[in-house]
Amino acid sequence: MTEKRVPVALVSGGSRGIGRAVVLRLAAEGHDVGFCYQSNEQAARELEKEAGEAGVRVLAVRADVTDAASVKEWIARTESELGPIDTVVCSAGITRDNPLLLMSDEEWHSVLDTNLDGVYNVCRSVIFEMMKRKSGSIINISSVAGVHGNPTQSNYSASKAGIIGFSKALAKEVGRYGIRANVVAPGFIETDMTGALTDKVKKDAAKQIPLRRFGQAEEVADLVAYLASDRAGYITGSVLQIDGGITI
Ligand code: NDP
C-alpha cells in the first residue's frame, strides 16, 4: 500500500493577521505549510515555530508579492523543501485609504500592485504544476469592499473586485483540471489592519454589524480550511462573505 503524501499549503502574507491564523489552522489540520512575509522577520520566525508544534513542516520565506521574481523564488524553494503545492491562500494585502480627490498615484499603485498583482504573481507561478497534477485548491482573500465598494477605498475596492473577477475566470479555466478557485470576502476582522482605525470608527462600524462585533482571524481561517478540504470538493468560483451580516 502506498503511503498518503502530507498535503502542502502555500500562504502569502502569513506572518500576521488572517494569514497567520490560516497558517496555524492548516498546520493543525496536518498540512505542511510554506508562507511568505514582507518585512516582519520576527513574527515569521515565531510563527514557524508555533505552527510546527503541530508536527508538520513549516517554512517561512521573505518574499514580496509585488515582485514576480521574488514570488517564483519563494515558490521554487517551498516546492523543493516541502513538495508539490496542493492549496494556495493569497492573503497578503495592504490599505492606503484616501478619498479619490486626495489619492496619490503612489497610494493607488501600491494597493493595486500588492493586492491584485500579488494574487496574479502567486497564482501564475503555481498553476502549471497544479494543472500537470490535475488537482489543487486556490483561495484568494478579497473583501466586502470588493463586492460593495467602500468610500475612501477606491484603490482597495478596485483591487479586491479585481481578485473576484480574476478568481472566477480562473475557476472556469482550470476546473477541467480538477482545480478549484474560490474567494473569501471578509468584513471587519480584528487584525493590525483594522487596529489602525480609531476607537470611534470601530465603535460606529460595530453598530452597523448585525452580530455587533468584529470577526476573528480564526473564524476566517475556519472558512479557508473548509474551502481547502475535500468537503468543499464541489465549490468553485464562489465568493463567500464572512462579515457578521454587515452587507445584508
Ligand atoms: P495584516 O496587515 O494583519 O497582515 C498583512 C500581511 O500581509 C502581513 O503578513 C504582511 O507581511 C503581508 N504583506 C503585506 N504586503 C506584502 C507584500 N508586498 N509581500 C508579501 N507579504 C506582504 O492584514 P490582515 O490579516 O488584516 O489582512 C489579510 C488579508 O485580508 C488582506 O488581503 C486584506 O485586504 C484582507 N481583508 C482584511 C480585513 C480585515 O478587516 N482585517 C477585511 C477584509 C479583507 P509583514 O508581516 O512582513 O508586514
Short mmCIF file of C-alpha atoms and ligand atoms in Angstrom, two decimals:
data_model
loop_
_atom_site.label_atom_id
_atom_site.label_comp_id
_atom_site.label_asym_id
_atom_site.label_seq_id
_atom_site.Cartn_x
_atom_site.Cartn_y
_atom_site.Cartn_z
CA MET A 1 0.00 0.00 0.00
CA THR A 2 1.40 3.46 -0.87
CA GLU A 3 1.55 5.96 1.98
CA LYS A 4 -0.59 9.09 1.57
CA ARG A 5 1.52 12.24 0.98
CA VAL A 6 1.21 15.07 3.51
CA PRO A 7 -0.66 17.91 1.75
CA VAL A 8 1.27 21.12 1.21
CA ALA A 9 -0.23 24.60 1.57
CA LEU A 10 1.24 27.92 0.47
CA VAL A 11 0.11 31.14 2.19
CA SER A 12 1.08 34.66 1.14
CA GLY A 13 1.21 37.23 3.94
CA GLY A 14 1.35 34.54 6.60
CA SER A 15 3.23 36.42 9.28
CA ARG A 16 0.30 38.39 10.70
CA GLY A 17 -3.47 38.64 10.92
CA ILE A 18 -5.66 36.41 8.78
CA GLY A 19 -2.70 34.78 7.00
CA ARG A 20 -1.16 33.85 10.36
CA ALA A 21 -4.40 32.25 11.56
CA VAL A 22 -4.61 30.32 8.27
CA VAL A 23 -1.06 29.02 8.68
CA LEU A 24 -1.86 27.79 12.20
CA ARG A 25 -5.15 26.24 11.18
CA LEU A 26 -3.81 24.40 8.12
CA ALA A 27 -0.82 23.17 10.13
CA ALA A 28 -3.19 21.91 12.85
CA GLU A 29 -5.14 20.06 10.14
CA GLY A 30 -1.98 18.26 9.02
CA HIS A 31 -0.66 20.37 6.14
CA ASP A 32 2.98 21.18 5.67
CA VAL A 33 2.87 24.95 5.23
CA GLY A 34 5.10 27.38 3.35
CA PHE A 35 4.33 31.02 3.93
CA CYS A 36 5.83 34.35 2.97
CA TYR A 37 6.10 37.68 4.71
CA GLN A 38 7.38 41.04 3.59
CA SER A 39 9.35 42.53 6.47
CA ASN A 40 8.28 41.15 9.82
CA GLU A 41 11.03 38.55 10.25
CA GLN A 42 10.48 38.08 13.98
CA ALA A 43 6.76 37.39 13.67
CA ALA A 44 7.50 34.96 10.83
CA ARG A 45 10.13 33.00 12.80
CA GLU A 46 7.88 32.79 15.86
CA LEU A 47 5.02 31.51 13.75
CA GLU A 48 7.26 28.98 12.02
CA LYS A 49 7.97 27.54 15.46
CA GLU A 50 4.42 27.74 16.80
CA ALA A 51 2.79 26.18 13.73
CA GLY A 52 5.50 23.49 13.64
CA GLU A 53 4.37 22.31 17.08
CA ALA A 54 1.52 20.56 15.25
CA GLY A 55 4.15 18.10 13.98
CA VAL A 56 4.24 19.36 10.38
CA ARG A 57 6.96 21.15 8.45
CA VAL A 58 6.61 24.93 8.27
CA LEU A 59 8.79 27.13 6.08
CA ALA A 60 8.80 30.93 6.26
CA VAL A 61 10.45 32.81 3.41
CA ARG A 62 10.76 36.55 2.90
CA ALA A 63 9.15 37.40 -0.46
CA ASP A 64 7.49 40.47 -1.92
CA VAL A 65 4.29 39.52 -3.74
CA THR A 66 4.60 42.60 -5.97
CA ASP A 67 7.83 41.19 -7.40
CA ALA A 68 7.30 38.22 -9.75
CA ALA A 69 10.92 37.02 -9.45
CA SER A 70 10.77 37.06 -5.66
CA VAL A 71 7.49 35.06 -5.72
CA LYS A 72 8.95 32.49 -8.14
CA GLU A 73 11.99 32.02 -5.89
CA TRP A 74 9.76 31.56 -2.82
CA ILE A 75 7.58 29.00 -4.56
CA ALA A 76 10.55 27.08 -6.02
CA ARG A 77 12.11 26.86 -2.56
CA THR A 78 8.83 25.75 -0.99
CA GLU A 79 8.32 23.05 -3.62
CA SER A 80 11.86 21.81 -3.28
CA GLU A 81 11.72 21.66 0.55
CA LEU A 82 8.09 20.67 1.15
CA GLY A 83 6.93 19.12 -2.14
CA PRO A 84 4.17 19.88 -4.67
CA ILE A 85 1.67 22.52 -3.56
CA ASP A 86 -1.94 21.42 -3.08
CA THR A 87 -3.50 24.55 -1.59
CA VAL A 88 -2.74 28.21 -2.18
CA VAL A 89 -4.07 31.01 0.01
CA CYS A 90 -3.37 34.58 -1.11
CA SER A 91 -3.78 36.74 1.97
CA ALA A 92 -1.05 39.39 1.58
CA GLY A 93 -2.74 42.77 1.35
CA ILE A 94 -2.49 46.43 2.31
CA THR A 95 -4.68 49.51 2.58
CA ARG A 96 -3.76 53.13 1.74
CA ASP A 97 -7.07 54.93 2.29
CA ASN A 98 -7.90 58.36 0.91
CA PRO A 99 -10.83 59.97 -0.91
CA LEU A 100 -10.18 59.79 -4.65
CA LEU A 101 -9.81 63.57 -4.77
CA LEU A 102 -6.78 63.34 -2.49
CA MET A 103 -5.41 59.99 -3.60
CA SER A 104 -1.80 59.94 -4.73
CA ASP A 105 -0.54 57.81 -7.62
CA GLU A 106 1.63 56.01 -5.08
CA GLU A 107 -1.40 55.11 -2.92
CA TRP A 108 -3.27 53.83 -5.96
CA HIS A 109 -0.43 51.78 -7.43
CA SER A 110 0.93 50.31 -4.19
CA VAL A 111 -2.51 48.89 -3.32
CA LEU A 112 -3.16 47.51 -6.81
CA ASP A 113 0.39 46.12 -7.01
CA THR A 114 0.18 44.31 -3.68
CA ASN A 115 -3.43 43.18 -3.61
CA LEU A 116 -4.11 42.35 -7.27
CA ASP A 117 -0.74 41.88 -8.99
CA GLY A 118 0.29 39.96 -5.86
CA VAL A 119 -2.51 37.43 -6.42
CA TYR A 120 -1.62 37.19 -10.12
CA ASN A 121 2.08 36.63 -9.35
CA VAL A 122 1.36 33.82 -6.89
CA CYS A 123 -1.36 32.07 -8.91
CA ARG A 124 0.62 32.39 -12.16
CA SER A 125 3.58 30.68 -10.50
CA VAL A 126 1.67 27.66 -9.16
CA ILE A 127 -0.89 26.97 -11.84
CA PHE A 128 1.18 24.90 -14.29
CA GLU A 129 2.24 22.36 -11.65
CA MET A 130 -1.36 22.10 -10.41
CA MET A 131 -2.59 21.56 -13.98
CA LYS A 132 0.00 18.82 -14.50
CA ARG A 133 -1.09 17.07 -11.30
CA LYS A 134 -4.78 17.69 -12.08
CA SER A 135 -5.65 18.93 -8.60
CA GLY A 136 -5.41 21.99 -6.40
CA SER A 137 -7.38 24.50 -4.40
CA ILE A 138 -6.81 28.24 -4.64
CA ILE A 139 -8.36 30.58 -2.09
CA ASN A 140 -7.94 34.30 -2.63
CA ILE A 141 -8.77 36.76 0.15
CA SER A 142 -10.83 39.66 -1.18
CA SER A 143 -13.07 41.87 0.98
CA VAL A 144 -16.66 43.02 1.21
CA ALA A 145 -15.20 46.28 -0.17
CA GLY A 146 -14.57 44.40 -3.41
CA VAL A 147 -18.23 43.38 -3.63
CA HIS A 148 -19.93 46.57 -2.44
CA GLY A 149 -17.24 49.30 -2.56
CA ASN A 150 -16.15 51.44 0.36
CA PRO A 151 -15.70 55.23 0.48
CA THR A 152 -12.03 56.36 0.77
CA GLN A 153 -11.06 52.93 -0.53
CA SER A 154 -11.41 53.23 -4.31
CA ASN A 155 -7.93 51.72 -4.70
CA TYR A 156 -8.59 48.90 -2.23
CA SER A 157 -12.12 48.21 -3.52
CA ALA A 158 -10.84 48.07 -7.12
CA SER A 159 -8.07 45.65 -6.16
CA LYS A 160 -10.47 43.42 -4.22
CA ALA A 161 -13.10 43.46 -7.01
CA GLY A 162 -10.27 42.56 -9.39
CA ILE A 163 -9.48 39.49 -7.27
CA ILE A 164 -13.09 38.34 -7.65
CA GLY A 165 -13.08 38.65 -11.46
CA PHE A 166 -9.67 37.02 -11.64
CA SER A 167 -10.71 34.07 -9.47
CA LYS A 168 -13.97 33.45 -11.34
CA ALA A 169 -12.13 33.47 -14.68
CA LEU A 170 -9.53 31.10 -13.25
CA ALA A 171 -12.20 28.76 -11.88
CA LYS A 172 -13.68 28.49 -15.40
CA GLU A 173 -10.27 27.97 -16.99
CA VAL A 174 -8.92 25.26 -14.72
CA GLY A 175 -11.98 23.43 -13.41
CA ARG A 176 -11.43 20.74 -16.03
CA TYR A 177 -8.04 20.05 -14.42
CA GLY A 178 -9.65 19.38 -11.05
CA ILE A 179 -8.51 22.74 -9.69
CA ARG A 180 -10.90 24.87 -7.64
CA ALA A 181 -10.57 28.64 -7.21
CA ASN A 182 -12.64 30.47 -4.61
CA VAL A 183 -12.77 33.85 -2.93
CA VAL A 184 -13.26 34.68 0.74
CA ALA A 185 -14.55 38.21 1.29
CA PRO A 186 -14.27 39.23 4.95
CA GLY A 187 -15.91 42.23 6.60
CA PHE A 188 -14.27 43.84 9.64
CA ILE A 189 -11.81 41.38 11.20
CA GLU A 190 -9.65 42.14 14.25
CA THR A 191 -6.08 42.36 12.92
CA ASP A 192 -3.35 45.00 12.67
CA MET A 193 -5.13 46.28 9.55
CA THR A 194 -8.29 47.25 11.43
CA GLY A 195 -6.25 48.01 14.58
CA ALA A 196 -5.18 51.18 12.79
CA LEU A 197 -8.79 52.50 12.88
CA THR A 198 -9.75 54.95 15.62
CA ASP A 199 -11.91 53.70 18.51
CA LYS A 200 -14.79 55.85 17.27
CA VAL A 201 -14.66 54.36 13.77
CA LYS A 202 -14.53 50.86 15.27
CA LYS A 203 -17.48 51.55 17.58
CA ASP A 204 -19.57 53.06 14.76
CA ALA A 205 -18.69 50.16 12.47
CA ALA A 206 -19.70 47.58 15.08
CA LYS A 207 -23.13 49.26 15.31
CA GLN A 208 -23.66 48.56 11.59
CA ILE A 209 -22.89 44.85 12.00
CA PRO A 210 -25.93 42.68 12.86
CA LEU A 211 -23.72 40.45 15.02
CA ARG A 212 -22.45 43.65 16.73
CA ARG A 213 -18.77 42.72 16.72
CA PHE A 214 -15.70 42.43 14.51
CA GLY A 215 -14.78 38.92 13.36
CA GLN A 216 -11.72 36.99 14.48
CA ALA A 217 -8.93 35.91 12.14
CA GLU A 218 -9.52 32.33 13.33
CA GLU A 219 -13.10 32.48 12.05
CA VAL A 220 -11.81 33.38 8.58
CA ALA A 221 -9.20 30.63 8.86
CA ASP A 222 -12.01 28.12 9.54
CA LEU A 223 -13.68 29.04 6.27
CA VAL A 224 -10.39 28.90 4.37
CA ALA A 225 -9.62 25.45 5.82
CA TYR A 226 -13.07 24.25 4.75
CA LEU A 227 -12.54 25.52 1.20
CA ALA A 228 -9.13 23.84 1.12
CA SER A 229 -10.61 20.50 2.15
CA ASP A 230 -12.33 17.79 0.12
CA ARG A 231 -15.56 18.70 1.95
CA ALA A 232 -15.67 21.69 -0.41
CA GLY A 233 -14.94 19.49 -3.43
CA TYR A 234 -17.88 20.85 -5.48
CA ILE A 235 -17.36 24.53 -4.64
CA THR A 236 -15.55 26.65 -7.19
CA GLY A 237 -15.84 30.21 -8.46
CA SER A 238 -17.66 31.19 -5.28
CA VAL A 239 -17.36 34.39 -3.29
CA LEU A 240 -18.02 33.56 0.35
CA GLN A 241 -18.62 36.57 2.57
CA ILE A 242 -17.73 36.33 6.24
CA ASP A 243 -18.83 39.63 7.66
CA GLY A 244 -21.22 39.31 10.61
CA GLY A 245 -24.03 40.33 8.26
CA ILE A 246 -22.77 43.87 7.58
CA THR A 247 -23.71 43.68 3.91
CA ILE A 248 -27.27 42.40 4.37
P1 NDP B 1 -2.36 42.45 8.25
O1 NDP B 1 -2.00 43.86 7.99
O2 NDP B 1 -2.63 41.99 9.64
O3 NDP B 1 -1.24 41.48 7.61
C1 NDP B 1 -0.83 41.67 6.29
C2 NDP B 1 0.11 40.56 5.89
O4 NDP B 1 0.47 40.73 4.51
C3 NDP B 1 1.40 40.53 6.68
O5 NDP B 1 1.78 39.19 6.86
C4 NDP B 1 2.40 41.24 5.75
O6 NDP B 1 3.76 40.87 5.95
C5 NDP B 1 1.88 40.74 4.40
N1 NDP B 1 2.27 41.58 3.27
C6 NDP B 1 1.91 42.87 3.02
N2 NDP B 1 2.47 43.31 1.87
C7 NDP B 1 3.18 42.25 1.38
C8 NDP B 1 3.99 42.07 0.23
N3 NDP B 1 4.19 43.05 -0.67
N4 NDP B 1 4.59 40.88 0.04
C9 NDP B 1 4.42 39.87 0.93
N5 NDP B 1 3.65 39.97 2.04
C10 NDP B 1 3.05 41.16 2.26
O7 NDP B 1 -3.63 42.18 7.30
P2 NDP B 1 -4.93 41.27 7.55
O8 NDP B 1 -4.55 39.96 8.07
O9 NDP B 1 -5.94 42.10 8.22
O10 NDP B 1 -5.41 41.09 6.04
C11 NDP B 1 -5.16 39.90 5.30
C12 NDP B 1 -5.95 39.95 4.02
O11 NDP B 1 -7.33 40.01 4.32
C13 NDP B 1 -5.65 41.17 3.17
O12 NDP B 1 -5.66 40.81 1.80
C14 NDP B 1 -6.78 42.11 3.49
O13 NDP B 1 -7.02 43.02 2.44
C15 NDP B 1 -7.91 41.14 3.68
N6 NDP B 1 -9.01 41.66 4.48
C16 NDP B 1 -8.81 42.04 5.79
C17 NDP B 1 -9.86 42.54 6.52
C18 NDP B 1 -9.73 42.98 7.94
O14 NDP B 1 -10.71 43.53 8.49
N7 NDP B 1 -8.62 42.76 8.61
C19 NDP B 1 -11.21 42.69 5.92
C20 NDP B 1 -11.30 42.25 4.56
C21 NDP B 1 -10.23 41.76 3.88
P3 NDP B 1 4.68 41.57 7.11
O15 NDP B 1 4.24 40.96 8.41
O16 NDP B 1 6.08 41.18 6.79
O17 NDP B 1 4.41 43.03 7.04
#
